[in-house]
Amino acid sequence: MIILEKIKKLVGAIKFERKVEIRRRLLASIENQDARNVPAVRHIKQRSLFSFLKPMPIFAVLVIVSLLGGGVSLAAEQSLPGDALHAVKLNINEKVVKALSFSEKGKANWDTRLAERRLEEISELVAAGKLSSSTQALVEELFRDYAEKVQERIAKMEKGGAVKDAEEIASRFESSLRAHERVLEKFNSKVEKLKQKLGEAESRVAQARKNLENAIKSATSTPENQSAAEGKIKAASNFLDSTRKYLENRKEKLGTGTTSPELAEAIKKAEEKLVGAEKILAEAETKLLEGKYGEAFVLASKSMRAAQEARLSVVIEMKILKRADDHDDEDEENENDGDEEDDDHATTSANILEKVRGKGHGRDKD
Amino acid sequence: MSVTPKELFLSAYDRYADAIYKHCFFRVFSRARAEELVQEAYLKTWQYLQTGKIENIRAFLYKVANNLIVDESRKRKGVSLDKLIEEGWEIAGSRENDQRLKAEFREVMDGLKILKPEERELIIMRYVDNFGPKEIAEITGNSANGVSVKLSRATEKLRKSFNK
């Protein structure tokens, strides 16, 4: 295999500066003793409330974060729009993770998560009784931006020939939007505008996904496409299994913990949806045996989408329940302090909105 | 004086990062993704080092990288050769328009493309990473005999493709 010897030389080693960068990043993570929250060393433009750090690389920001202590960043993760720490969540935590993603797919995945996080926040805000008009405006604005960014990434991936990756992102985002849409239904008119934006994003993403699937369906029967279909079916099957276990687990806990009719209902609906997902997966397997790899891939993706939606609707319901519980506890403790709450949140979030908008959040060129 | 996990880990990075990157590149055909995979593989290894002992850190790193790649590579679309050459070119660090090297690169990538992902995995481990069948078996979790049989089949397939 002389030819492979040649190619070894051709490919060469990892670029020196990238190797050093990854090493520094790993080292920072070791020193923080928390490998799950890896700090990034990538030079991203830090346009944020922390704009005084602008000329510094993100590594410097991380040193500051570690000086502050991981606790701030952790506490910020739990914050909601309107909380003081929400700025840390948006401008440090989320941007650090973003800087960790090099590939287009990695970036698209994270932008999807960011849009989802904003939707989760809205539901949690309602549950916590903290939804003011300005926090709502902030979240709506952020959601719209991230959702657009995801769509741009999907289009870019498609253009670059990564059709299956683009379809995966679109499919996941669509299932998430649908799960959130269902949850928002019960909040009635409170979040009308967001529901509208969500609906618009959903139909655009669904359209993009359908176009991508048409391209995949027409794919020829190459070993590469066979492997892709097999891989997708396996991934869907694993996801369905883990969702089934998750739902069983939740159901067991229903009897023991806080009883919520909404949660019980969500679990019941999720189980029904999962049965549907299993049927679709069986169809995908049949298509695979028939050698129709493109169709098998698309069906496996559909099955996964249904399972994702099922699982997410329960996950969101759990989060809402937790916030509502926290809110009840707070109410008991501060029975007389509630009146000024909305105004306080309005001021903080208006400031954040102004700063975040003004500094072009989530629009870093990377 | 015994080596601390941190020292062991960093020295494993300095010694094997290039090789693991090369392995990942051949599997996913993307420079950026290969870099991400190197980072992910080392992070997972570090997490493991916190709780357990690793006998052979090199094999362990390959095992983690391999697990990360398996799902990924199966999902990926057929590789665009032109894009790949462009990227491979950049990786090779060659600034001159060397047609001969470019042709060789194309030849190898064309050859690899006809292999199934699992066959490519074996070929890369054997001829790029220079692992023996026993080590490959350890990393992939298969039997050494099985690896040998599949490897010779894949090698033959590749040889035929080069001799066309």
XYZ file of C-alpha atoms in Angstrom:
530
model
C 0.000 0.000 0.000
C 2.618 2.476 -1.111
C -0.082 4.812 -2.193
C -1.400 5.056 1.375
C 2.093 5.824 2.595
C 2.129 8.737 0.173
C -1.224 10.005 1.321
C -0.079 9.968 4.934
C 2.539 12.498 3.957
C 0.109 14.494 1.881
C -2.448 14.946 4.629
C 0.202 16.071 7.064
C -0.243 16.795 10.715
C -2.749 19.001 12.431
C -1.818 22.637 11.872
C 0.559 23.765 14.561
C -1.484 26.733 15.747
C -4.652 24.617 15.934
C -2.817 21.979 17.902
C -1.599 24.566 20.382
C -5.078 26.056 20.600
C -6.733 22.735 21.379
C -4.010 21.966 23.911
C -4.597 25.239 25.720
C -8.307 24.590 25.704
C -7.860 21.126 27.174
C -5.493 22.465 29.783
C -7.952 25.174 30.810
C -10.617 22.535 31.143
C -8.396 20.329 33.280
C -7.580 23.208 35.531
C -11.240 24.011 35.929
C -11.714 20.364 36.814
C -14.808 20.320 34.677
C -14.268 18.733 31.328
C -17.908 19.053 30.370
C -17.753 22.833 30.169
C -14.716 23.185 27.990
C -13.470 26.700 27.649
C -12.698 27.853 24.154
C -9.606 29.683 23.055
C -10.926 30.698 19.716
C -10.644 34.378 18.951
C -14.269 35.347 18.719
C -15.449 38.887 18.655
C -16.793 39.553 22.113
C -19.541 42.030 21.380
C -21.650 42.124 24.454
C -22.341 43.689 27.776
C -18.765 42.678 28.463
C -17.470 44.770 25.602
C -14.643 46.051 27.728
C -13.106 42.659 27.022
C -13.393 43.140 23.292
C -9.735 43.226 22.327
C -9.007 40.087 24.327
C -9.265 36.590 23.006
C -11.937 34.430 24.526
C -9.244 32.669 26.523
C -8.837 35.851 28.567
C -12.563 35.961 29.129
C -12.379 32.441 30.423
C -9.659 33.296 32.840
C -12.007 35.938 34.190
C -14.811 33.432 34.320
C -12.615 31.054 36.262
C -11.593 33.858 38.593
C -15.235 34.648 39.188
C -15.654 30.974 39.854
C -17.572 28.435 37.808
C -20.492 29.088 40.132
C -21.451 32.314 38.372
C -21.561 30.625 35.026
C -23.496 27.686 36.484
C -25.982 29.939 38.236
C -26.392 31.886 35.003
C -27.470 28.668 33.263
C -30.559 28.602 35.464
C -31.377 32.273 34.871
C -34.325 33.576 32.894
C -34.659 36.776 30.850
C -35.070 39.585 33.313
C -32.639 38.053 35.798
C -29.330 39.868 36.157
C -27.388 36.710 35.341
C -29.218 36.160 32.078
C -26.655 38.439 30.416
C -23.910 36.023 31.517
C -25.933 33.134 30.089
C -26.297 34.891 26.726
C -22.930 36.517 26.418
C -20.520 34.173 28.135
C -21.956 30.687 28.508
C -23.641 30.465 25.141
C -20.869 32.145 23.198
C -18.223 29.935 24.765
C -20.063 26.829 23.615
C -20.536 28.356 20.202
C -16.830 29.007 19.886
C -16.266 25.313 20.536
C -18.035 24.287 17.371
C -15.811 24.323 14.303
C -17.893 22.477 11.742
C -20.961 23.854 10.036
C -23.042 21.037 11.532
C -21.732 21.736 15.017
C -22.580 25.406 14.654
C -26.030 24.621 13.261
C -26.701 22.284 16.182
C -25.808 24.951 18.680
C -27.858 27.659 16.962
C -30.788 25.247 17.076
C -30.242 24.822 20.801
C -30.108 28.583 21.266
C -33.480 29.051 19.571
C -34.864 26.206 21.696
C -33.445 27.700 24.864
C -35.333 30.937 24.198
C -38.579 29.013 23.727
C -37.957 27.096 26.950
C -37.371 30.377 28.729
C -40.724 31.784 27.627
C -42.596 28.759 28.953
C -40.607 28.881 32.181
C -41.229 32.616 32.529
C -44.974 32.076 32.277
C -44.773 29.224 34.782
C -42.692 31.310 37.179
C -45.127 34.207 36.850
C -42.362 36.472 35.585
C -43.500 37.256 32.076
C -43.542 41.005 31.534
C -43.986 42.677 28.182
C -40.317 43.620 27.931
C -38.936 40.184 28.811
C -41.328 38.808 26.249
C -40.069 41.261 23.634
C -36.467 40.303 24.426
C -37.079 36.602 24.044
C -39.155 37.004 20.886
C -36.424 39.061 19.303
C -33.707 36.587 20.256
C -35.762 33.613 19.118
C -36.380 35.173 15.725
C -32.674 35.871 15.250
C -31.546 32.379 16.199
C -34.269 30.720 14.132
C -33.152 32.736 11.102
C -29.559 31.780 11.789
C -30.486 28.084 11.831
C -32.235 28.473 8.481
C -29.187 30.206 7.033
C -26.984 27.384 8.264
C -29.288 24.748 6.747
C -29.140 26.548 3.399
C -25.356 26.831 3.639
C -24.945 23.143 4.431
C -27.198 22.206 1.523
C -25.183 24.424 -0.797
C -21.989 22.774 0.428
C -23.389 19.348 -0.488
C -24.038 18.162 3.091
C -27.675 17.355 2.276
C -28.134 14.658 4.922
C -26.614 16.776 7.664
C -28.805 19.707 6.615
C -31.852 17.443 6.709
C -30.915 16.210 10.182
C -30.696 19.751 11.536
C -33.939 20.839 9.835
C -35.741 17.747 11.057
C -34.612 18.180 14.642
C -35.458 21.859 14.677
C -38.888 21.185 13.206
C -39.735 18.590 15.869
C -38.612 20.974 18.559
C -40.681 23.850 17.176
C -43.728 21.614 17.032
C -43.266 20.440 20.619
C -42.952 24.034 21.797
C -45.927 25.125 19.743
C -48.040 22.567 21.531
C -46.859 23.730 24.937
C -47.458 27.377 24.086
C -51.021 26.561 23.020
C -52.150 26.451 26.615
C -50.814 29.906 27.409
C -53.560 31.375 25.225
C -53.189 34.952 24.136
C -50.240 35.781 26.409
C -47.682 34.750 23.843
C -49.608 35.329 20.639
C -46.794 37.112 18.839
C -44.236 34.444 19.680
C -46.615 31.725 18.544
C -46.916 33.510 15.236
C -43.123 33.757 14.832
C -42.776 30.136 15.833
C -45.389 29.078 13.285
C -43.620 31.019 10.538
C -40.246 29.499 11.395
C -41.797 26.042 11.547
C -43.333 26.214 8.093
C -40.095 27.531 6.564
C -38.004 24.835 8.226
C -40.512 22.129 7.245
C -40.362 23.312 3.640
C -36.562 23.252 3.653
C -36.633 19.770 5.177
C -39.068 18.503 2.503
C -36.869 19.874 -0.286
C -33.822 18.198 1.213
C -35.708 14.933 1.563
C -36.735 15.028 -2.084
C -33.055 15.231 -2.994
C -32.242 12.337 -0.645
C -35.111 10.174 -1.966
C -33.817 10.411 -5.505
C -30.353 9.219 -4.429
C -28.899 6.248 -6.281
C -28.256 2.838 -4.704
C -24.586 3.244 -3.841
C -22.942 1.478 -0.864
C -22.499 4.946 0.637
C -26.261 5.569 0.528
C -26.969 2.108 1.889
C -24.687 2.793 4.844
C -26.314 6.175 5.368
C -29.795 4.620 5.462
C -28.625 1.838 7.788
C -26.937 4.367 10.040
C -30.042 6.533 10.158
C -32.276 3.565 10.994
C -29.898 2.516 13.746
C -29.756 6.044 15.138
C -33.562 6.312 15.054
C -33.932 2.910 16.688
C -31.528 3.876 19.487
C -33.327 7.153 19.998
C -36.722 5.441 20.129
C -35.381 2.990 22.725
C -33.972 5.722 24.914
C -37.189 7.746 24.595
C -39.228 4.713 25.625
C -37.026 4.250 28.679
C -37.235 7.941 29.471
C -41.036 7.922 29.323
C -41.263 4.774 31.453
C -38.983 6.367 33.984
C -41.060 9.548 34.087
C -44.247 7.529 34.441
C -42.854 5.638 37.416
C -41.949 8.888 39.093
C -45.406 10.342 38.456
C -46.894 8.362 41.299
C -44.179 9.304 43.763
C -43.411 12.989 43.160
C -45.508 16.060 42.505
C -48.632 15.109 40.645
C -49.330 17.230 37.648
C -52.252 16.431 35.350
C -50.480 18.322 32.530
C -47.381 16.173 32.868
C -49.411 12.959 33.015
C -51.269 14.056 29.896
C -48.022 14.966 28.115
C -46.546 11.547 28.917
C -49.678 9.805 27.648
C -49.597 11.729 24.372
C -45.855 11.154 24.018
C -46.374 7.407 24.377
C -48.997 7.456 21.637
C -46.662 9.412 19.408
C -43.885 6.956 20.077
C -46.058 4.067 18.905
C -46.522 5.982 15.651
C -42.756 6.529 15.431
C -42.180 2.780 15.806
C -44.531 2.011 12.924
C -42.726 4.500 10.691
C -39.390 2.943 11.606
C -40.700 -0.484 10.597
C -41.641 1.007 7.201
C -38.118 2.398 6.908
C -36.683 -1.071 7.525
C -38.912 -2.533 4.804
C -37.716 0.092 2.318
C -34.129 -0.702 3.228
C -34.686 -4.381 2.438
C -36.236 -3.375 -0.870
C -33.060 -1.449 -1.670
C -34.848 1.912 -1.630
C -32.179 3.602 0.453
C -33.274 7.197 -0.044
C -36.838 6.449 1.049
C -35.585 4.362 3.973
C -33.424 7.283 5.135
C -36.311 9.745 4.930
C -38.697 7.443 6.811
C -36.129 6.807 9.551
C -35.740 10.551 9.871
C -39.525 10.951 10.117
C -39.669 8.342 12.845
C -36.912 10.107 14.764
C -38.693 13.425 14.377
C -41.875 12.016 15.906
C -39.923 10.527 18.826
C -38.017 13.768 19.362
C -41.259 15.719 19.476
C -42.741 13.219 21.925
C -39.754 13.344 24.231
C -39.345 17.118 24.069
C -42.951 17.810 24.986
C -42.389 15.904 28.244
C -39.006 17.543 28.868
C -40.536 21.010 28.477
C -43.462 20.106 30.712
C -40.985 18.979 33.380
C -39.123 22.279 33.188
C -42.340 24.233 33.488
C -43.387 22.165 36.461
C -40.085 22.809 38.190
C -40.322 26.573 37.637
C -43.913 26.599 38.840
C -42.841 24.749 42.008
C -40.022 27.225 42.616
C -42.477 30.037 42.053
C -44.908 28.609 44.619
C -42.078 28.389 47.140
C -41.091 32.004 46.456
C -44.687 33.122 46.874
C -44.860 31.543 50.279
C -41.659 33.256 51.347
C -42.416 36.727 49.944
C -46.113 37.147 50.194
C -45.860 40.922 50.444
C -43.116 41.651 47.924
C -44.813 40.607 44.727
C -46.195 43.919 43.443
C -42.982 45.504 42.289
C -41.597 42.401 40.643
C -42.742 43.088 37.102
C -41.388 46.617 37.047
C -37.990 45.469 38.268
C -37.796 42.814 35.610
C -38.956 45.270 32.991
C -36.104 47.659 33.755
C -33.400 44.988 33.766
C -34.549 43.249 30.635
C -35.063 46.519 28.768
C -31.432 47.350 29.505
C -30.285 43.960 28.368
C -32.387 44.150 25.237
C -30.950 47.522 24.380
C -27.386 46.392 24.923
C -27.758 43.028 23.263
C -29.520 44.514 20.243
C -27.118 47.388 19.970
C -24.086 45.130 20.042
C -25.320 42.633 17.499
C -25.771 39.484 19.604
C -25.463 36.116 17.955
C -24.117 37.699 14.828
C -20.465 37.038 15.331
C -18.655 36.328 12.159
C -16.945 33.052 12.668
C 8.051 9.673 41.209
C 4.714 8.627 39.758
C 3.163 10.424 36.814
C 0.047 12.445 37.596
C -3.058 11.942 35.404
C -2.601 15.496 34.123
C 0.983 14.825 33.022
C -0.040 11.550 31.437
C -2.885 13.246 29.628
C -0.851 16.172 28.289
C 1.980 13.968 27.175
C -0.572 11.765 25.386
C -1.853 14.883 23.653
C 1.609 15.955 22.532
C 2.484 12.484 21.311
C -0.696 11.274 19.656
C -2.797 14.310 18.671
C -1.318 14.422 15.151
C -1.877 10.732 14.544
C -5.425 10.832 15.870
C -6.168 13.905 13.795
C -4.900 12.131 10.684
C -7.024 9.105 11.520
C -10.098 11.276 11.999
C -9.457 13.218 8.812
C -9.385 10.053 6.731
C -12.624 8.942 8.282
C -14.682 12.132 8.086
C -12.866 13.949 5.257
C -13.139 17.310 6.920
C -10.338 19.258 8.532
C -12.631 21.198 10.851
C -14.569 18.137 11.947
C -11.356 16.168 12.466
C -10.077 18.895 14.796
C -13.347 18.806 16.714
C -13.118 15.053 16.997
C -9.561 15.248 18.349
C -10.739 17.646 21.016
C -13.800 15.579 21.879
C -11.785 12.367 22.058
C -9.232 13.898 24.422
C -11.919 15.453 26.595
C -13.764 12.193 26.980
C -10.492 10.481 27.796
C -9.760 13.089 30.442
C -13.211 12.599 31.947
C -12.546 8.887 32.102
C -9.140 9.445 33.702
C -10.901 11.208 36.571
C -12.675 8.061 37.582
C -10.799 5.119 36.130
C -7.398 3.859 35.128
C -6.342 3.525 31.510
C -3.812 0.825 30.686
C -3.056 1.820 27.116
C -3.895 5.469 26.574
C -3.062 5.434 22.859
C -5.466 2.570 22.152
C -8.039 4.171 24.435
C -7.863 7.461 22.524
C -8.368 5.681 19.225
C -11.266 3.751 20.701
C -12.985 6.947 21.832
C -12.289 8.692 18.517
C -13.589 5.658 16.687
C -16.810 5.583 18.658
C -17.318 9.268 17.949
C -16.752 8.724 14.247
C -18.919 5.643 13.738
C -22.290 7.397 13.961
C -20.974 10.471 12.248
C -19.429 8.791 9.214
C -22.465 6.635 8.554
C -24.696 9.665 8.379
C -22.515 11.648 6.032
C -23.287 12.117 2.390
C -20.923 10.846 -0.278
C -17.828 12.996 -0.298
C -17.446 15.726 -2.852
C -14.078 14.981 -4.365
C -13.359 18.492 -5.525
C -14.129 19.928 -2.124
C -12.035 17.250 -0.547
C -9.059 17.912 -2.733
C -9.347 21.566 -1.960
C -9.364 20.802 1.727
C -6.732 18.090 1.529
C -4.571 20.467 -0.382
C -4.770 22.976 2.372
C -3.959 20.327 4.942
C -0.965 19.118 3.012
C 0.424 22.592 3.477
C 1.533 22.708 -0.121
C 1.566 26.122 -1.628
C 2.722 25.142 -5.081
C 0.452 23.952 -7.769
C 1.937 20.510 -7.871
C -0.156 18.523 -10.333
C 1.537 15.246 -9.501
C 0.676 15.426 -5.802
C -2.813 16.538 -6.629
C -3.286 13.543 -8.916
C -2.020 11.179 -6.222
C -4.363 12.670 -3.686
C -7.254 12.213 -6.063
C -6.238 8.635 -6.749
C -6.156 7.657 -3.085
C -9.372 9.420 -2.222
C -11.092 7.811 -5.182
C -9.883 4.435 -3.972
C -11.068 5.020 -0.429
C -14.435 6.211 -1.651
C -15.382 2.822 -3.032
C -14.971 1.219 0.388
C -17.767 0.918 2.897
C -17.201 3.039 6.020
C -16.277 0.010 8.134
C -13.811 -1.174 5.486
C -12.300 2.278 5.329
C -11.981 2.207 9.119
C -9.895 -0.987 8.959
C -7.696 0.208 6.089
C -6.969 3.502 7.833
C -6.107 1.769 11.097
C -3.848 -0.717 9.374
C -2.030 1.454 6.858
C -2.318 4.995 8.185
C -2.167 4.329 11.923
C 0.043 1.228 11.526
C -1.940 -0.882 13.981
C -1.723 -4.663 13.837
C -4.915 -6.775 13.611
C -4.761 -7.520 17.345
C -4.696 -3.839 18.269
C -7.438 -3.045 15.752
C -9.517 -5.800 17.324
C -8.974 -4.249 20.732
C -10.033 -0.805 19.545
C -13.062 -1.869 17.531
C -14.215 -4.572 19.921
C -14.066 -7.336 17.281
C -12.065 -10.554 17.226
C -8.528 -10.471 15.790
C -9.438 -13.203 13.292
C -12.490 -11.317 12.102
C -10.391 -8.191 11.669
C -7.773 -10.088 9.619
C -10.370 -11.570 7.288
C -12.193 -8.263 6.746
C -8.929 -6.416 6.375
C -7.607 -8.694 3.641
C -10.927 -8.417 1.817
C -10.866 -4.628 2.014
C -7.204 -4.494 0.975
C -7.957 -6.621 -2.063
C -10.864 -4.383 -3.005
C -8.664 -1.325 -2.712
C -5.807 -2.912 -4.635
C -8.155 -3.796 -7.484
C -9.416 -0.244 -7.536
C -5.881 1.153 -7.779
C -4.947 -1.280 -10.519
C -7.913 -0.476 -12.714
